[in-house]
PDB file of N, CA and C in Angstrom:
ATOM      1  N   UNK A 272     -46.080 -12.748 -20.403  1.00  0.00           N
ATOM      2  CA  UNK A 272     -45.058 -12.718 -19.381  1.00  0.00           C
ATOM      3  C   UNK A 272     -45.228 -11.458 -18.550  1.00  0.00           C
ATOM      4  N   UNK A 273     -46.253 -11.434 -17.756  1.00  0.00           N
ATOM      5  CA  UNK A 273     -45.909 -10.162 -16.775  1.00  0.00           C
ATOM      6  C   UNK A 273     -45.277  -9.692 -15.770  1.00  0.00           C
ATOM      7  N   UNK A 274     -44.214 -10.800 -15.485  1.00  0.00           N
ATOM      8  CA  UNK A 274     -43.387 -10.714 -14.416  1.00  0.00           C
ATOM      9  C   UNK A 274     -41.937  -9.778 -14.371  1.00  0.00           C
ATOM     10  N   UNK A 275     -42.669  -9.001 -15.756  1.00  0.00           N
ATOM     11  CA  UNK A 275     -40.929  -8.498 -16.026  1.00  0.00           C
ATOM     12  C   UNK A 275     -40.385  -8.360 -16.840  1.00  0.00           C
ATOM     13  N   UNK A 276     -39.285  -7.263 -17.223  1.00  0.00           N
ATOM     14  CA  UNK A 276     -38.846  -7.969 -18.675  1.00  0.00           C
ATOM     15  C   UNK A 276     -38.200  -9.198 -18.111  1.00  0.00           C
ATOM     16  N   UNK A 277     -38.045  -9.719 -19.285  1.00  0.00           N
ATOM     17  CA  UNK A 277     -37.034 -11.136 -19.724  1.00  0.00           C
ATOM     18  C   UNK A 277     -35.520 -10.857 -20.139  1.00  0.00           C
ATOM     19  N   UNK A 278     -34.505 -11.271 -19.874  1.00  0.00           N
ATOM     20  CA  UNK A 278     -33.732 -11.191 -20.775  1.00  0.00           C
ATOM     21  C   UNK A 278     -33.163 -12.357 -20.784  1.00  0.00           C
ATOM     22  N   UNK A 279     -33.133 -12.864 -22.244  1.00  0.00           N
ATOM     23  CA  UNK A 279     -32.577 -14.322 -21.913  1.00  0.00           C
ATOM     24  C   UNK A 279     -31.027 -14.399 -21.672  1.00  0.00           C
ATOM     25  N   UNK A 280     -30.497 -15.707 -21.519  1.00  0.00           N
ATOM     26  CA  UNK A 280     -29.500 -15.583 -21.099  1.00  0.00           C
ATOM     27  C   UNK A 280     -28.457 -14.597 -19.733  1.00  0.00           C
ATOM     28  N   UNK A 281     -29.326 -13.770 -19.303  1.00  0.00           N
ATOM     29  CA  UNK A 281     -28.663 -12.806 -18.541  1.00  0.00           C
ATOM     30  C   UNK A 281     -28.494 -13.648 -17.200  1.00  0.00           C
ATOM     31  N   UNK A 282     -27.368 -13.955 -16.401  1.00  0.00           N
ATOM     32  CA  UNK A 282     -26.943 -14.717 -15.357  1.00  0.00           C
ATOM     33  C   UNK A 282     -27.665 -13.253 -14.111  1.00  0.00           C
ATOM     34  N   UNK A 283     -27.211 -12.341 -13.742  1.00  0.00           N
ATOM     35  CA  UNK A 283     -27.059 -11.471 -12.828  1.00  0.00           C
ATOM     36  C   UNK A 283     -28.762 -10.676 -12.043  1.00  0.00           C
ATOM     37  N   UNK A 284     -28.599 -10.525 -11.199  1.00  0.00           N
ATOM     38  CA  UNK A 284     -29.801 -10.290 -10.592  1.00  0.00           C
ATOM     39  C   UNK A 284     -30.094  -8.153 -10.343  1.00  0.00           C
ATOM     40  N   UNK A 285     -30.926  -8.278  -9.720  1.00  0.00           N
ATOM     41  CA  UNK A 285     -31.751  -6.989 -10.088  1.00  0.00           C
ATOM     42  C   UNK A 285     -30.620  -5.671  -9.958  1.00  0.00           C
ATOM     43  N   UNK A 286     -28.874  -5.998  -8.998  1.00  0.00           N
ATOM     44  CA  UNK A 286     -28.392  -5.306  -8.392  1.00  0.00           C
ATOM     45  C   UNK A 286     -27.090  -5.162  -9.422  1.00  0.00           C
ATOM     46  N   UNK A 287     -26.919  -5.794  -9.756  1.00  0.00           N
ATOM     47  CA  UNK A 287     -25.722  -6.384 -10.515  1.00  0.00           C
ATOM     48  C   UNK A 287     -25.213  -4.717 -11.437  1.00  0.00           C
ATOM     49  N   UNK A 288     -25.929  -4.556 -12.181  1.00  0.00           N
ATOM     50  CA  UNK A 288     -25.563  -3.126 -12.677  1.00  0.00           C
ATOM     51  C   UNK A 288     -25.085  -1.966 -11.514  1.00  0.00           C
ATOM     52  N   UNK A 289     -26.026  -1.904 -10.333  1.00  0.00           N
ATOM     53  CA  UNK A 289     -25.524  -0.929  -9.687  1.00  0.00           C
ATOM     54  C   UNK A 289     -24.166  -0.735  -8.872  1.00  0.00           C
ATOM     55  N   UNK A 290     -23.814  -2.425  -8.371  1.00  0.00           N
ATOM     56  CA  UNK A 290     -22.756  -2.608  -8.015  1.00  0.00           C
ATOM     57  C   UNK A 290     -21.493  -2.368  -8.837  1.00  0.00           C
ATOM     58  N   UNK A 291     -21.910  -2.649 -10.018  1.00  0.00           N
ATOM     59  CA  UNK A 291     -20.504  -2.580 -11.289  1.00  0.00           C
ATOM     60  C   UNK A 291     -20.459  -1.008 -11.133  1.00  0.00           C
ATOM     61  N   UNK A 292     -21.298  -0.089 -11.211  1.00  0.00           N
ATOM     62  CA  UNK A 292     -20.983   1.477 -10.869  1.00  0.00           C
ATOM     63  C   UNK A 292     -20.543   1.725  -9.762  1.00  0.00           C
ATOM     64  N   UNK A 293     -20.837   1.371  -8.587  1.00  0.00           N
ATOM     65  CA  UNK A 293     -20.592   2.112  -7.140  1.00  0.00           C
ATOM     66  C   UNK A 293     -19.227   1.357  -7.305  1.00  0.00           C
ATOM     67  N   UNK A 294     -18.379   0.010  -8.063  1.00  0.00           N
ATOM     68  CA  UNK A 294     -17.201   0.420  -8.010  1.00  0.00           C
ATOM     69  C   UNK A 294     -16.284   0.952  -9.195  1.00  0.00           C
ATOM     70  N   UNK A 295     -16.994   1.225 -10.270  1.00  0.00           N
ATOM     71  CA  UNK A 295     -16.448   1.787 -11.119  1.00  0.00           C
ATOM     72  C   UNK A 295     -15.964   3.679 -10.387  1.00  0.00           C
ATOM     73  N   UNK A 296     -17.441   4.020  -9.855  1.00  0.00           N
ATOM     74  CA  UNK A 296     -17.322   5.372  -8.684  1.00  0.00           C
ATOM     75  C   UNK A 296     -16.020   5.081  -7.828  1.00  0.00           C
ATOM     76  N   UNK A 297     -16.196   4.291  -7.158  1.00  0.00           N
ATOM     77  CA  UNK A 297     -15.006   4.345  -5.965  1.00  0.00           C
ATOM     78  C   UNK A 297     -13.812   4.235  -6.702  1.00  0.00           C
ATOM     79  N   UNK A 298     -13.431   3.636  -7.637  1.00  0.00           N
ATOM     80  CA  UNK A 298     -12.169   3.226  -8.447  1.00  0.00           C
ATOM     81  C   UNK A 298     -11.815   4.886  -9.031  1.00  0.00           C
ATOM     82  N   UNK A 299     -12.489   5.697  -9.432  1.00  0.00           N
ATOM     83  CA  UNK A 299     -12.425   6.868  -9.818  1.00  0.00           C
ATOM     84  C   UNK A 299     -12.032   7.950  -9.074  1.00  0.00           C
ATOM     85  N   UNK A 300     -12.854   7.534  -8.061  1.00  0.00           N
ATOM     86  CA  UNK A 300     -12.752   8.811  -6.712  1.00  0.00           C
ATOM     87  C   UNK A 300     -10.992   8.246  -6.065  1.00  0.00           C
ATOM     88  N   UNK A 301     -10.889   7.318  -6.096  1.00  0.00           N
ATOM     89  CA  UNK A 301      -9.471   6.207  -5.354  1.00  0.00           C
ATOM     90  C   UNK A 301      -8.584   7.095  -6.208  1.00  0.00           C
ATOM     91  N   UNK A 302      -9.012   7.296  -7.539  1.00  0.00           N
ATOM     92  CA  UNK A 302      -7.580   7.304  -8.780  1.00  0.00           C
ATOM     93  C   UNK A 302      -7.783   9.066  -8.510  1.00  0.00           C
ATOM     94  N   UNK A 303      -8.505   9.629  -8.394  1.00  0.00           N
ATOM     95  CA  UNK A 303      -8.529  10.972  -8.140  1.00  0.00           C
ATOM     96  C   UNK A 303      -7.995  11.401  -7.540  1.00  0.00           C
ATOM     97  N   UNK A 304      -8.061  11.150  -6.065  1.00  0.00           N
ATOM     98  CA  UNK A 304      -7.566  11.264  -4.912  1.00  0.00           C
ATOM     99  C   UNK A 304      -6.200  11.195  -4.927  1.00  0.00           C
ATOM    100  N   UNK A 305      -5.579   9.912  -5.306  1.00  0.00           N
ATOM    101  CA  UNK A 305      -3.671   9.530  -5.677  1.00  0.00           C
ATOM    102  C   UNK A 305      -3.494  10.838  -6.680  1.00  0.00           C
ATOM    103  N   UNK A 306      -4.293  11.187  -7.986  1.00  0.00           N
ATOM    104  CA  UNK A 306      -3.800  11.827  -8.855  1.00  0.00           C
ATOM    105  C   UNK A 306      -3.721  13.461  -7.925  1.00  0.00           C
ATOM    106  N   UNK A 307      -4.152  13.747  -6.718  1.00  0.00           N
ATOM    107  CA  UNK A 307      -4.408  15.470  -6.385  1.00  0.00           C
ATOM    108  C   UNK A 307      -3.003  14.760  -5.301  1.00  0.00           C
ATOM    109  N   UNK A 308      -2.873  13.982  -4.743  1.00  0.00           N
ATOM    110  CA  UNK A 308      -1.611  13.682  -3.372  1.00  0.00           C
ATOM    111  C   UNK A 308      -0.420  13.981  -4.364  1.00  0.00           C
ATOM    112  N   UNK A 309      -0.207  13.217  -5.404  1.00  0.00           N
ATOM    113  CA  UNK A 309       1.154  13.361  -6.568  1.00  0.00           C
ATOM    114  C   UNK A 309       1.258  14.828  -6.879  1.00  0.00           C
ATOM    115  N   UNK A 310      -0.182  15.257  -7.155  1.00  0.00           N
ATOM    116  CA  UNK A 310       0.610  17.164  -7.372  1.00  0.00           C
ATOM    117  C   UNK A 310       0.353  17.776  -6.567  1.00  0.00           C
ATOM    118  N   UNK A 311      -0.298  17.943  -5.593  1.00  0.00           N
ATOM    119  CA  UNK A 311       0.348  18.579  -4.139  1.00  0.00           C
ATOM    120  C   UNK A 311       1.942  18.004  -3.800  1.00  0.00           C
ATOM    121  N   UNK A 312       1.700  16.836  -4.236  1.00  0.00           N
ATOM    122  CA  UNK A 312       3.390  16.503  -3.554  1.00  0.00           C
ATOM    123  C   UNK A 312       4.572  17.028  -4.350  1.00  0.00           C
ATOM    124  N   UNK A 313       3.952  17.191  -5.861  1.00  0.00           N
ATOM    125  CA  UNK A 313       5.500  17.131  -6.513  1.00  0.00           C
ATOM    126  C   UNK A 313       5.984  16.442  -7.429  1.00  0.00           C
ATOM    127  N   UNK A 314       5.181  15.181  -7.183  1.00  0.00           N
ATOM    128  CA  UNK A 314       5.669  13.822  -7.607  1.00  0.00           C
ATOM    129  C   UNK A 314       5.081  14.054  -9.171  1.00  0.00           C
ATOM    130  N   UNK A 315       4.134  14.465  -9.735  1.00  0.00           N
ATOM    131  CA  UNK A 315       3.557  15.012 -10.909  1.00  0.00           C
ATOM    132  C   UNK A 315       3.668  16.458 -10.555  1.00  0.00           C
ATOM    133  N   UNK A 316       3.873  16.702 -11.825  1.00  0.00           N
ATOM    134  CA  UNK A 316       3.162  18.213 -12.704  1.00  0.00           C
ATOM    135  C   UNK A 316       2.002  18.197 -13.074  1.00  0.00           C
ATOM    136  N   UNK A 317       0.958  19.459 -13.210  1.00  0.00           N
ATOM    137  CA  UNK A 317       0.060  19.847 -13.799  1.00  0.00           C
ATOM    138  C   UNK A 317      -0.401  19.369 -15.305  1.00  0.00           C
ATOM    139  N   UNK A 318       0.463  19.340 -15.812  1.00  0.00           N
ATOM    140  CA  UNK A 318       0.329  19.225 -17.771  1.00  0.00           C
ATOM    141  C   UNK A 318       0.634  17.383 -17.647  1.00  0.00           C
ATOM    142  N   UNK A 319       1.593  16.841 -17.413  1.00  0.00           N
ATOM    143  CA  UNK A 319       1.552  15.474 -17.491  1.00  0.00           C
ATOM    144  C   UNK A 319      -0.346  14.840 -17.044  1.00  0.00           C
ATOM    145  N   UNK A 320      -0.296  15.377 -15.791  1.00  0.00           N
ATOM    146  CA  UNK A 320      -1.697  14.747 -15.434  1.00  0.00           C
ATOM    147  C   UNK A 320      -2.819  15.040 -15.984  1.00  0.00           C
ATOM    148  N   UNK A 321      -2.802  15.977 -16.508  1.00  0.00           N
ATOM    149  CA  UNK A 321      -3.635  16.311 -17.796  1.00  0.00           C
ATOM    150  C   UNK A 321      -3.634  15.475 -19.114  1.00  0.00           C
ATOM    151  N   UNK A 322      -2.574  15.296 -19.175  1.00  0.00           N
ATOM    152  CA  UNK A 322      -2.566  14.137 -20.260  1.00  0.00           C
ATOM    153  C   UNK A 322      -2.535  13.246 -19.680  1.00  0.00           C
ATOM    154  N   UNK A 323      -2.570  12.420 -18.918  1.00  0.00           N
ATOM    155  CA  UNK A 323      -2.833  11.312 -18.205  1.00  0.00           C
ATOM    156  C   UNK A 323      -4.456  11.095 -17.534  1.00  0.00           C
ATOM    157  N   UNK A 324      -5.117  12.237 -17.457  1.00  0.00           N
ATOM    158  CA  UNK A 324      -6.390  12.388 -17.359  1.00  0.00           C
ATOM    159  C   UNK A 324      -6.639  12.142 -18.825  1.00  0.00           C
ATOM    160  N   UNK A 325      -6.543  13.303 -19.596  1.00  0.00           N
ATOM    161  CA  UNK A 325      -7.077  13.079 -21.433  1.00  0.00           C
ATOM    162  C   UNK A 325      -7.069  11.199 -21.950  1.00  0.00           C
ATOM    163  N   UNK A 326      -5.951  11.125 -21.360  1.00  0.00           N
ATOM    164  CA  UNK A 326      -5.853   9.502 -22.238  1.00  0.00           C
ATOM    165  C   UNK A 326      -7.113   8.304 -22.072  1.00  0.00           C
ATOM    166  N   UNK A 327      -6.533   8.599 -20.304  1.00  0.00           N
ATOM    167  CA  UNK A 327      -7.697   7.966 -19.432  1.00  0.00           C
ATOM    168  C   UNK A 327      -9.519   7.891 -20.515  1.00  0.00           C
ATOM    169  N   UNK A 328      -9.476   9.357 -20.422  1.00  0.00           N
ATOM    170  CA  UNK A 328     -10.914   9.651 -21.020  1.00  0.00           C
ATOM    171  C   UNK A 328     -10.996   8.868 -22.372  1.00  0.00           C
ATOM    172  N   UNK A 329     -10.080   9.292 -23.196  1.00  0.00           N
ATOM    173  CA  UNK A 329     -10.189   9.131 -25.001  1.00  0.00           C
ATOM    174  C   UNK A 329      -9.937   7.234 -24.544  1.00  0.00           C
ATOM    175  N   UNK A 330      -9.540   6.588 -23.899  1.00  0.00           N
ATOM    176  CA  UNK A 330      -9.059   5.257 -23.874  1.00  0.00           C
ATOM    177  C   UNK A 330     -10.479   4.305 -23.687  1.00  0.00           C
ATOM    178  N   UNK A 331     -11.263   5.204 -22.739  1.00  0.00           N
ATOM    179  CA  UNK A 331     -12.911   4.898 -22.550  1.00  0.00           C
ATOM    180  C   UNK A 331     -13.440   4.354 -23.820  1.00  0.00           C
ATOM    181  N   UNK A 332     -13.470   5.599 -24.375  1.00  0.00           N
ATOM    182  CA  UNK A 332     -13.699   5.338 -25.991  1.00  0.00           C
ATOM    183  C   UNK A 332     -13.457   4.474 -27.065  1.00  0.00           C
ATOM    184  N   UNK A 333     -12.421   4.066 -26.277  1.00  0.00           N
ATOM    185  CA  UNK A 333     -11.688   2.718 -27.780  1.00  0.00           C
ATOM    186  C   UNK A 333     -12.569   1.504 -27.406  1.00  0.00           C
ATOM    187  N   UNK A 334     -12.423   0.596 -27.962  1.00  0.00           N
ATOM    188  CA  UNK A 334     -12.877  -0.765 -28.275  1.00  0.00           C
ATOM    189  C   UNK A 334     -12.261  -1.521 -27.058  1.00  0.00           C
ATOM    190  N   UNK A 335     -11.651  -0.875 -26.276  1.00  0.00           N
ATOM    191  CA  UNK A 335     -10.204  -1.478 -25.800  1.00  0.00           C
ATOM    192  C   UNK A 335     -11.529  -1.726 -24.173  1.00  0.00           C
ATOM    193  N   UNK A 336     -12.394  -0.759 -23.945  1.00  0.00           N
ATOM    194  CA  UNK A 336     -12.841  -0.268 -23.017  1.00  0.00           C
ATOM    195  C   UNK A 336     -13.718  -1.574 -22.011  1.00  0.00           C
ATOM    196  N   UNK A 337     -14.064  -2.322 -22.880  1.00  0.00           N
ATOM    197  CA  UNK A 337     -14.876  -3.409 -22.489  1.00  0.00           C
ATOM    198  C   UNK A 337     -13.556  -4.412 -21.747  1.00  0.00           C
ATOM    199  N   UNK A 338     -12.666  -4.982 -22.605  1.00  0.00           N
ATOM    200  CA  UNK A 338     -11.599  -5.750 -22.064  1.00  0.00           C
ATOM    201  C   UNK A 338     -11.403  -5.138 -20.591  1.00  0.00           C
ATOM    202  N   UNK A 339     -10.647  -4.098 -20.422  1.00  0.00           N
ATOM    203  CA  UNK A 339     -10.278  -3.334 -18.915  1.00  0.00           C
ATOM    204  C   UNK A 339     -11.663  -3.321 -17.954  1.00  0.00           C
ATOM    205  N   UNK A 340     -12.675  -2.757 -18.638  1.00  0.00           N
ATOM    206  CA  UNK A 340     -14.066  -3.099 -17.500  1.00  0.00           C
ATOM    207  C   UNK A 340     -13.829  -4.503 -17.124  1.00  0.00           C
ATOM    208  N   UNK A 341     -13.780  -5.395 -17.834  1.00  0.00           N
ATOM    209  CA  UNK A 341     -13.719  -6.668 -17.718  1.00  0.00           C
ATOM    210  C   UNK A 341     -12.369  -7.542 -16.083  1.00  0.00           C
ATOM    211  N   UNK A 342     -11.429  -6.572 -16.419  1.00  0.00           N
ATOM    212  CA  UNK A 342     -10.346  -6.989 -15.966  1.00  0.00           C
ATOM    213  C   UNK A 342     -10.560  -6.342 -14.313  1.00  0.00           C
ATOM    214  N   UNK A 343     -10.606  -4.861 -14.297  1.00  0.00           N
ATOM    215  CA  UNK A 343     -11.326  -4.363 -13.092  1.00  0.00           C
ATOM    216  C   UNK A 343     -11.935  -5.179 -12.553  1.00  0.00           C
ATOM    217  N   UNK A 344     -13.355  -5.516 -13.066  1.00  0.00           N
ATOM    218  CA  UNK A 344     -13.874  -6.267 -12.086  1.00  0.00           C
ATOM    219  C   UNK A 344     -13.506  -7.658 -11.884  1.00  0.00           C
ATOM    220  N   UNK A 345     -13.234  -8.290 -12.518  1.00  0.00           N
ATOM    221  CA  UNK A 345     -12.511  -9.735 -12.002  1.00  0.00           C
ATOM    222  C   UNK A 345     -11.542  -9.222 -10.634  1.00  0.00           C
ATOM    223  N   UNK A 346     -10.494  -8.029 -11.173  1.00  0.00           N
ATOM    224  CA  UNK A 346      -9.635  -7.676 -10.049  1.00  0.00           C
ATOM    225  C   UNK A 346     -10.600  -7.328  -8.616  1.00  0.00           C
ATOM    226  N   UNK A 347     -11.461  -6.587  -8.493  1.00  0.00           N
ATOM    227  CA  UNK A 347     -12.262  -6.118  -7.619  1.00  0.00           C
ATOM    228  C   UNK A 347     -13.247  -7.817  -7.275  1.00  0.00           C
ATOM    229  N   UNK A 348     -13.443  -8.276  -7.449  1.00  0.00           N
ATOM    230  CA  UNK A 348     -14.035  -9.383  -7.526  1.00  0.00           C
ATOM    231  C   UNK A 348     -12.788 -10.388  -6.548  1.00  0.00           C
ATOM    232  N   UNK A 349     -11.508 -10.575  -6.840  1.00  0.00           N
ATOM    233  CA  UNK A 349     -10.320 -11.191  -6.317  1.00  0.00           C
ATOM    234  C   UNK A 349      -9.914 -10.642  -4.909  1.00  0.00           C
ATOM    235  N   UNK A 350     -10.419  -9.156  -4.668  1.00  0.00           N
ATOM    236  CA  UNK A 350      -9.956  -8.415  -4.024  1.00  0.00           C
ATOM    237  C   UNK A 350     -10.961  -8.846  -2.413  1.00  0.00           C
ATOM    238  N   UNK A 351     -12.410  -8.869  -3.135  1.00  0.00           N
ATOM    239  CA  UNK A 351     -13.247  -9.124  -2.518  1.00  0.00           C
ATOM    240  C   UNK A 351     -13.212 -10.732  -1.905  1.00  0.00           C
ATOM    241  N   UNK A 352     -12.697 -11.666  -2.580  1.00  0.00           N
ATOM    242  CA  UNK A 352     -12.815 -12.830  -1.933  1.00  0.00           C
ATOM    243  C   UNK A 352     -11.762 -12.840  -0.673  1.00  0.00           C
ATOM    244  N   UNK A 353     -10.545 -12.334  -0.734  1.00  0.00           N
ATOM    245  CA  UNK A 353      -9.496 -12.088   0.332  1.00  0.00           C
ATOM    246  C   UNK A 353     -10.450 -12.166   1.562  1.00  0.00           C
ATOM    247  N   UNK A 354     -10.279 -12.898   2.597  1.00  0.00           N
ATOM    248  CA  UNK A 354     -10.598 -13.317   3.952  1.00  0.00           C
ATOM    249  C   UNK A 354      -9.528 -13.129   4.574  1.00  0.00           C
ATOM    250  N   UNK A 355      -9.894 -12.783   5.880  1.00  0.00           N
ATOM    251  CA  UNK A 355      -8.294 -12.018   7.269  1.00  0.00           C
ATOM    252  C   UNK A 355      -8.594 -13.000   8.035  1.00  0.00           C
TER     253      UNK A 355
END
C-alpha cells in the first residue's frame, strides 16, 4: 500500500484534524476574551476566574472530555449550517 497510511474505518479527510483545532483555538480565544471584558468590568473577580479557569483545565482531564469535544463540535457544526 504506498499510497499512504490506511486507517480503516476513518470517515474524514486530510483536513479534518486541523479544522477541529482552529475551532477548538477560536472557542478559547472567544472564552478568553468574555473572561478579561467580565473583570475589567466587574462582573467577575480575580480569584473566582481563577477557579473557573482551574476547573476548565482539570475538567480537560476527566473522561468527561471527549463527550463535550463531542458536543462543541456538533454545536459548531449547527452553527455552521445557519444560512441568512
Amino acid at each position: 500500500m504506498g499510497g499512504g497510511p490506511y486507517t480503516p474505518g476513518r470517515v474524514g479527510g486530510p483536513t479534518e484534524g486541523v479544522i477541529s483545532v482552529a475551532i477548538s483555538l477560536s472557542v478559547v480565544v472567544l472564552l478568553l476574551v468574555i473572561l478579561v471584558v467580565m473583570i475589567r468590568g466587574g462582573s467577575i473577580k480575580a480569584g473566582p476566574a481563577v477557579v473557573a479557569v482551574l476547573f476548565g483545565f482539570f475538567l480537560a482531564s476527566t473522561g468527561m472530555a471527549p463527550s463535550i469535544n463531542r458536543f462543541m463540535n456538533s454545536l459548531a457544526d449547527t452553527i455552521n449550517q445557519i444560512t441568512f
